[in-house]
Coordinates of C-alpha atoms in Angstrom, one line a residue:
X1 CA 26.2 -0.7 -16.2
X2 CA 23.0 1.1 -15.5
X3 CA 23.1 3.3 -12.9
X4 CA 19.4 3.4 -10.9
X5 CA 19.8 5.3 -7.6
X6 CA 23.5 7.1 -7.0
X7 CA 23.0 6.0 -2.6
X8 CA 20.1 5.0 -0.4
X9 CA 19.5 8.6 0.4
X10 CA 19.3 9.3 -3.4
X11 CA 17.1 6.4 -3.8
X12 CA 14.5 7.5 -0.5
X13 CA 14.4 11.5 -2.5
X14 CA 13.1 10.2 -5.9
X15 CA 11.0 7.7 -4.4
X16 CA 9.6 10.2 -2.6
X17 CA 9.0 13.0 -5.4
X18 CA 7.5 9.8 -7.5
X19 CA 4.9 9.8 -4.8
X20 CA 6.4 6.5 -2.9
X21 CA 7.0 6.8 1.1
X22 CA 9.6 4.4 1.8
X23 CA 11.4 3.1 5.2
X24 CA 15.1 3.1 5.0
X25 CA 15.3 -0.6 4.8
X26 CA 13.4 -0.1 1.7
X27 CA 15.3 2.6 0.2
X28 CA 18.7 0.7 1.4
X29 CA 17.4 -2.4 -0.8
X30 CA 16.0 -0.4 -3.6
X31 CA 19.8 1.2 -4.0
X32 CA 21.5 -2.4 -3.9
X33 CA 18.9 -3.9 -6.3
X34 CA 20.3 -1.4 -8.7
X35 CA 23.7 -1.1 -7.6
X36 CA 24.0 -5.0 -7.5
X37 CA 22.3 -5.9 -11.0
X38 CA 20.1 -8.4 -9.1
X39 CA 16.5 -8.6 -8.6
X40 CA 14.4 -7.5 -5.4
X41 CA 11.8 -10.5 -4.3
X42 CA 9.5 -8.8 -2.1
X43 CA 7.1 -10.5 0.1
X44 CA 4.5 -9.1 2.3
X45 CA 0.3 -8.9 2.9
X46 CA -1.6 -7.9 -0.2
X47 CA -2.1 -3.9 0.0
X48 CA 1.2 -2.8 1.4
X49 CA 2.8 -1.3 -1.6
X50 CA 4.7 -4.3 -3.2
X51 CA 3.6 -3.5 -6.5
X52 CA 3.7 -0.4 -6.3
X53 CA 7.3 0.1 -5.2
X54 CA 7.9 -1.2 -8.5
X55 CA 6.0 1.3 -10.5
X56 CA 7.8 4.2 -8.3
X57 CA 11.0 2.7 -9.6
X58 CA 10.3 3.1 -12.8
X59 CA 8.6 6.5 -12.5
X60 CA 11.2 7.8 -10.6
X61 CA 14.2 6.6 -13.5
X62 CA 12.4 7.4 -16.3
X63 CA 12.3 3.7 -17.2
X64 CA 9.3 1.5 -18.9
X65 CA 7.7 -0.8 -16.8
X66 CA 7.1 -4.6 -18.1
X67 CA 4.4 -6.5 -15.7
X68 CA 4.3 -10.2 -16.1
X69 CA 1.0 -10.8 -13.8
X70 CA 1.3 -14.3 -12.0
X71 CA -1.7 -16.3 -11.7
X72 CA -2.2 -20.5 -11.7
X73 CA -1.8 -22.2 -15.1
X74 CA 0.9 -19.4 -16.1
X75 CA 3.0 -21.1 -18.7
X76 CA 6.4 -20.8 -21.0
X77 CA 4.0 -19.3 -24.0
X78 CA 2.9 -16.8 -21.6
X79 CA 5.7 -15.7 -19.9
X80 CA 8.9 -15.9 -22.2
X81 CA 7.7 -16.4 -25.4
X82 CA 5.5 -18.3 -28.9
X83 CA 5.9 -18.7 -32.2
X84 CA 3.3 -17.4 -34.0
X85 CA 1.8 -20.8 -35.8
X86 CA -0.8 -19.4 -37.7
X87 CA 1.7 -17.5 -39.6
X88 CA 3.7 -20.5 -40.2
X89 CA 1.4 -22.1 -41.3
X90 CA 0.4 -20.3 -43.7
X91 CA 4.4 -19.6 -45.0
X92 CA 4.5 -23.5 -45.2
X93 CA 1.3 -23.9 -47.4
X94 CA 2.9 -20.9 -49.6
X95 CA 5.8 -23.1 -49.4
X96 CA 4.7 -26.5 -50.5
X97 CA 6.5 -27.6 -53.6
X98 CA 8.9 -25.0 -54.3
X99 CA 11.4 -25.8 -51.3
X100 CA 12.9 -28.9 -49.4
X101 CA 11.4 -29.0 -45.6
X102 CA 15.0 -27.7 -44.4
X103 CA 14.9 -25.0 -46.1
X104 CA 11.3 -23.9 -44.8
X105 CA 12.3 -25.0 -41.0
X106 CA 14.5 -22.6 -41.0
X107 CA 12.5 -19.8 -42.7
X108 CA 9.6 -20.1 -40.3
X109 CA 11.4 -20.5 -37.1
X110 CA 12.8 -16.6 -37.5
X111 CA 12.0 -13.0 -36.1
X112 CA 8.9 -12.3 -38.3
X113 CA 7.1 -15.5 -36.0
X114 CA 8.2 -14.9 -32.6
X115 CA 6.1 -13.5 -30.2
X116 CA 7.9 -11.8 -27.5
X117 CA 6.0 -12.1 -23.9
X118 CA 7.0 -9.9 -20.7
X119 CA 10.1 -11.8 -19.7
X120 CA 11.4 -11.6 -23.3
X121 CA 10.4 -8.2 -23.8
X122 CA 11.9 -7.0 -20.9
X123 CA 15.5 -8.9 -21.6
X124 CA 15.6 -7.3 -25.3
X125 CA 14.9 -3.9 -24.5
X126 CA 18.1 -1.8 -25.1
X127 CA 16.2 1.1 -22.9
X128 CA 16.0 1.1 -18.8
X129 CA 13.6 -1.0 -17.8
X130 CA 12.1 -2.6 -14.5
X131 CA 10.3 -5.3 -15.1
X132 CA 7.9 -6.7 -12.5
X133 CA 6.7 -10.2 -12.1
X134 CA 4.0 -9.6 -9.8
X135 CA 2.0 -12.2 -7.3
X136 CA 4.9 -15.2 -8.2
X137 CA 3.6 -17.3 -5.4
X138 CA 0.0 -17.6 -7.5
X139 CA 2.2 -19.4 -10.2
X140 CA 2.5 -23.3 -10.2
X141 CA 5.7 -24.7 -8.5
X142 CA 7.1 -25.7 -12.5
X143 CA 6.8 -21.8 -13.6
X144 CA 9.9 -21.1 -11.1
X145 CA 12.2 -22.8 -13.6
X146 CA 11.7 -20.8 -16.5
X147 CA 12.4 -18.1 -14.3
X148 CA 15.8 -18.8 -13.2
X149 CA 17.9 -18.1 -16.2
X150 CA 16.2 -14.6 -16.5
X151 CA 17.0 -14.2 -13.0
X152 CA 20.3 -15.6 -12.4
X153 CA 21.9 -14.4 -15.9
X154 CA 19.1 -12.2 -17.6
X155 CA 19.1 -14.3 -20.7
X156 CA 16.9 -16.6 -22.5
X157 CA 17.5 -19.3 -24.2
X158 CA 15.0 -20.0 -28.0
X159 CA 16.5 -23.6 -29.2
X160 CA 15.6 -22.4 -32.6
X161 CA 17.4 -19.1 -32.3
X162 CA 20.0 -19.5 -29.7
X163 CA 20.2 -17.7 -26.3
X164 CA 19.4 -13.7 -26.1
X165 CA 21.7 -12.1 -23.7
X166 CA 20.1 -9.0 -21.9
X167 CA 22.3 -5.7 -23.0
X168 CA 21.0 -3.3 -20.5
X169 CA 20.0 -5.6 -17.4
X170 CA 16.3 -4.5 -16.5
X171 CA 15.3 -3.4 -12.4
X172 CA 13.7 -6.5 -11.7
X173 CA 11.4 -6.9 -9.2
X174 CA 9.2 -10.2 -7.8
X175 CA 6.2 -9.8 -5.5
X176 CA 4.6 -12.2 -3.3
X177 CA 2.0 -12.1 -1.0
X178 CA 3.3 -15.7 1.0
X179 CA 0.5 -17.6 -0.2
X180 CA 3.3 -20.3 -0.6
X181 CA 6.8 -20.8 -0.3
X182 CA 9.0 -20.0 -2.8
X183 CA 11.7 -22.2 -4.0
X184 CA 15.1 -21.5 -2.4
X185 CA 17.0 -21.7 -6.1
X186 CA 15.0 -18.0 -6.9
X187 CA 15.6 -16.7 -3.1
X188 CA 19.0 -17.2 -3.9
X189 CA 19.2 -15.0 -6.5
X190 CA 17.5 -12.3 -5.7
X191 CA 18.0 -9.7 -2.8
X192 CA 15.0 -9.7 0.1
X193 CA 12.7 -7.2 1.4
X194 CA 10.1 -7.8 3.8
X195 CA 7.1 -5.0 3.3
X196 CA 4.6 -5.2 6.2
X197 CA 2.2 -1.9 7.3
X198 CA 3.8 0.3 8.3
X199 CA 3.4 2.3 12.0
X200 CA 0.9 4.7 12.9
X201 CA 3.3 8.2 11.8
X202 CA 4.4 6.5 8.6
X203 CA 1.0 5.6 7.6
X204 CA -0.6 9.0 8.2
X205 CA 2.4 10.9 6.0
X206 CA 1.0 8.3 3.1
X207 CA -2.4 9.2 3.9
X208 CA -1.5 13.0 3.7
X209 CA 0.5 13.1 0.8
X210 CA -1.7 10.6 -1.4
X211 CA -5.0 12.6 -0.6
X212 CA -4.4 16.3 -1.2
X213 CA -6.7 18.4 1.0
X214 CA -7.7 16.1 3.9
X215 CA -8.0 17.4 7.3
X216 CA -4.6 16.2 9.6
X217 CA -7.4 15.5 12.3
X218 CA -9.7 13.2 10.2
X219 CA -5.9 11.9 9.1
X220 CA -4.8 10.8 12.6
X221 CA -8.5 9.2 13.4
X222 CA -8.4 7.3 10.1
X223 CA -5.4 5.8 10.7
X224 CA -6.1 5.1 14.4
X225 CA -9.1 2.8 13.2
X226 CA -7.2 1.3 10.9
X227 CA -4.4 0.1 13.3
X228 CA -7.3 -1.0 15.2
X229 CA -8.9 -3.1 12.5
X230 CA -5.6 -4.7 11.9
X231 CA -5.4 -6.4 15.8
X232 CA -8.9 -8.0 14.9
X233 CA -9.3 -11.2 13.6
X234 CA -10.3 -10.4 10.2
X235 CA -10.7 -12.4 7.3
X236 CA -8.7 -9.3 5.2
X237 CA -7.3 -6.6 7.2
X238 CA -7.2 -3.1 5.6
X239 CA -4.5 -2.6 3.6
X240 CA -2.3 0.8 3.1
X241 CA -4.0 1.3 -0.3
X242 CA -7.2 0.8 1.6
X243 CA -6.4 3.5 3.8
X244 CA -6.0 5.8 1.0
X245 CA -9.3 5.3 -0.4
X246 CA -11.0 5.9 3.1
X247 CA -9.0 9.4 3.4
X248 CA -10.9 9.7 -0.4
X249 CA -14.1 8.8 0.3
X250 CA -14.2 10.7 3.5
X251 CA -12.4 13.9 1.3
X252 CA -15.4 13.3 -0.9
X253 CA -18.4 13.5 1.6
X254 CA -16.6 16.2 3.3
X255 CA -16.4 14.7 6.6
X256 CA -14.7 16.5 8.9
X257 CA -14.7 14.6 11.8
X258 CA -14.7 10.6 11.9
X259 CA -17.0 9.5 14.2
X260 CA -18.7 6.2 15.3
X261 CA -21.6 7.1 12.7
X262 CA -19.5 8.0 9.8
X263 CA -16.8 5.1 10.4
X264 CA -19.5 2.0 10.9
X265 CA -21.2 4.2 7.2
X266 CA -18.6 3.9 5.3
X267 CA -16.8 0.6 6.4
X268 CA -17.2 -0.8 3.0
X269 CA -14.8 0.8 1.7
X270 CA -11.5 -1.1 4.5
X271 CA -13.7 -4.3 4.8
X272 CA -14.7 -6.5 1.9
X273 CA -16.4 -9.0 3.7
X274 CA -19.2 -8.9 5.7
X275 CA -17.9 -10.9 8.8
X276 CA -15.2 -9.0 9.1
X277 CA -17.8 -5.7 8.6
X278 CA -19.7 -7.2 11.4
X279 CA -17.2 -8.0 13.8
X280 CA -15.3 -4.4 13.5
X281 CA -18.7 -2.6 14.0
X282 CA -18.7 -4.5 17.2
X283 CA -15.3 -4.1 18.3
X284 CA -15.6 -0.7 17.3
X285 CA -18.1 -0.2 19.8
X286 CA -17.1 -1.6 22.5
X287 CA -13.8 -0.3 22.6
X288 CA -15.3 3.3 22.0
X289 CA -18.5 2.6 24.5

């Protein structure tokens, strides 16, 4: 059995030095995903760090990270695996003649024509690995199944080979921004953790120790707006990553105080869309005038 984090408070530390600020309910789930060989489904707004608690993990234990990216028309060839056609059909025209079709179904349906996809990849690696199925909710409602084997008994099953057992169980971890609900046969096998943004203090100690060099004053007004973006109406609110790249652009222009000016100048970079852009420069306003 792999060991990933030795406690919670062990799990919170590396996380930490791997440049990931976590909550101890976070850190508490992290450890159990580990100490409990089952995967972490984590569900929250886009931009709060679901992703990239995964990539922490696997910086902080020296593992490889395996992404399978989720998206709509995701299928088996993508996910788990394909044999490689082209190939076979070429070993079958070398074939033709000189052996009885047994003989060559079982020659081309071998190692040397299977192509290995994330979920495959990550089940045959005999190193640590966390493997991250990110955005499953983008996935059609069918793409669940093929998940449930890896997740319930990290194996896969190839009719023409057999099943592959993992050897070394990987960290896994499944994102999802809600976008629909999940089926309860993958809820049930996997541990839950709820990632939402995080308070005011929490936020600005990510701020800080993402963007070396900013001003603790621009810090605490950054973040202030932010929160306040986040009670509008908004078609996107700003997200924690967001945040960060605010704190950079304002690092970058050397701003050292975040006024009204400088905050409706460089809105772009929190608000993607223009309603939402127009409606926090008004807001803005009126709560500061």
């Amino acid at each position: 059995m792999t060991t990933w984090f030795e406690s919670p408070g062990d799990a919170s530390a590396r996380l930490r030095a791997a440049g990931y600020l976590t909550d101890d309910a976070t850190a508490l789930t992290a450890y159990l995903a580990g100490a409990l060989e089952k995967p972490l489904l984590i569900e929250g707004p886009a931009g709060v760090g679901k992703t990239e608690l995964a990539k922490a993990v696997a910086r902080a234990t020296g593992a490889e990270l395996v992404r399978l990216q989720c998206y709509e028309g995701l299928d088996e060839a993508r996910a788990l695996y394909e044999w490689n056609y082209k190939k076979q059909l070429l070993r079958i025209q070398a074939s033709q003649g000189d052996a009885a079709w047994s003989e060559v179904h079982d020659d081309i349906f071998t190692e040397e024509f299977l192509l290995t996809r994330p979920l495959l990849s990550a089940i045959r690696r005999d190193e640590p690995t966390v493997l991250l199925i990110d955005e499953v909710d983008k996935t059609d409602v069918e793409v669940e199944g093929l998940l449930l084997e890896v997740l319930s008994d990290f194996q896969v099953t190839i009719p023409e080979l057999g099943t592959v057992s993992a050897t070394r169980r990987p960290f896994v971890v499944l994102t999802s921004n809600a976008s629909r609900e999940l089926s309860e046969a993958v809820k049930r096998r996997c541990l839950f953790l709820h990632l939402g943004y995080p308070d005011a203090e929490r936020e600005r100690a990510i701020v800080a120790g993402q963007v070396p060099g900013i001003d603790d004053r621009v810090v605490a007004q950054l973040v202030d707006v932010v929160v306040r973006l986040r009670e509008l109406e908004l078609k996107k609110a700003p997200s924690i990553a967001e945040s960060v790249d605010w704190a950079r652009t304002l690092v970058a222009l050397q701003v050292g105080d975040l006024d009204e000016a400088t905050v409706a100048r460089t809105l772009g970079v929190v608000l993607k869309h223009a309603s939402d852009q127009q409606r926090a420069a008004r807001e803005l306003k009126l709560a500061t005038g």
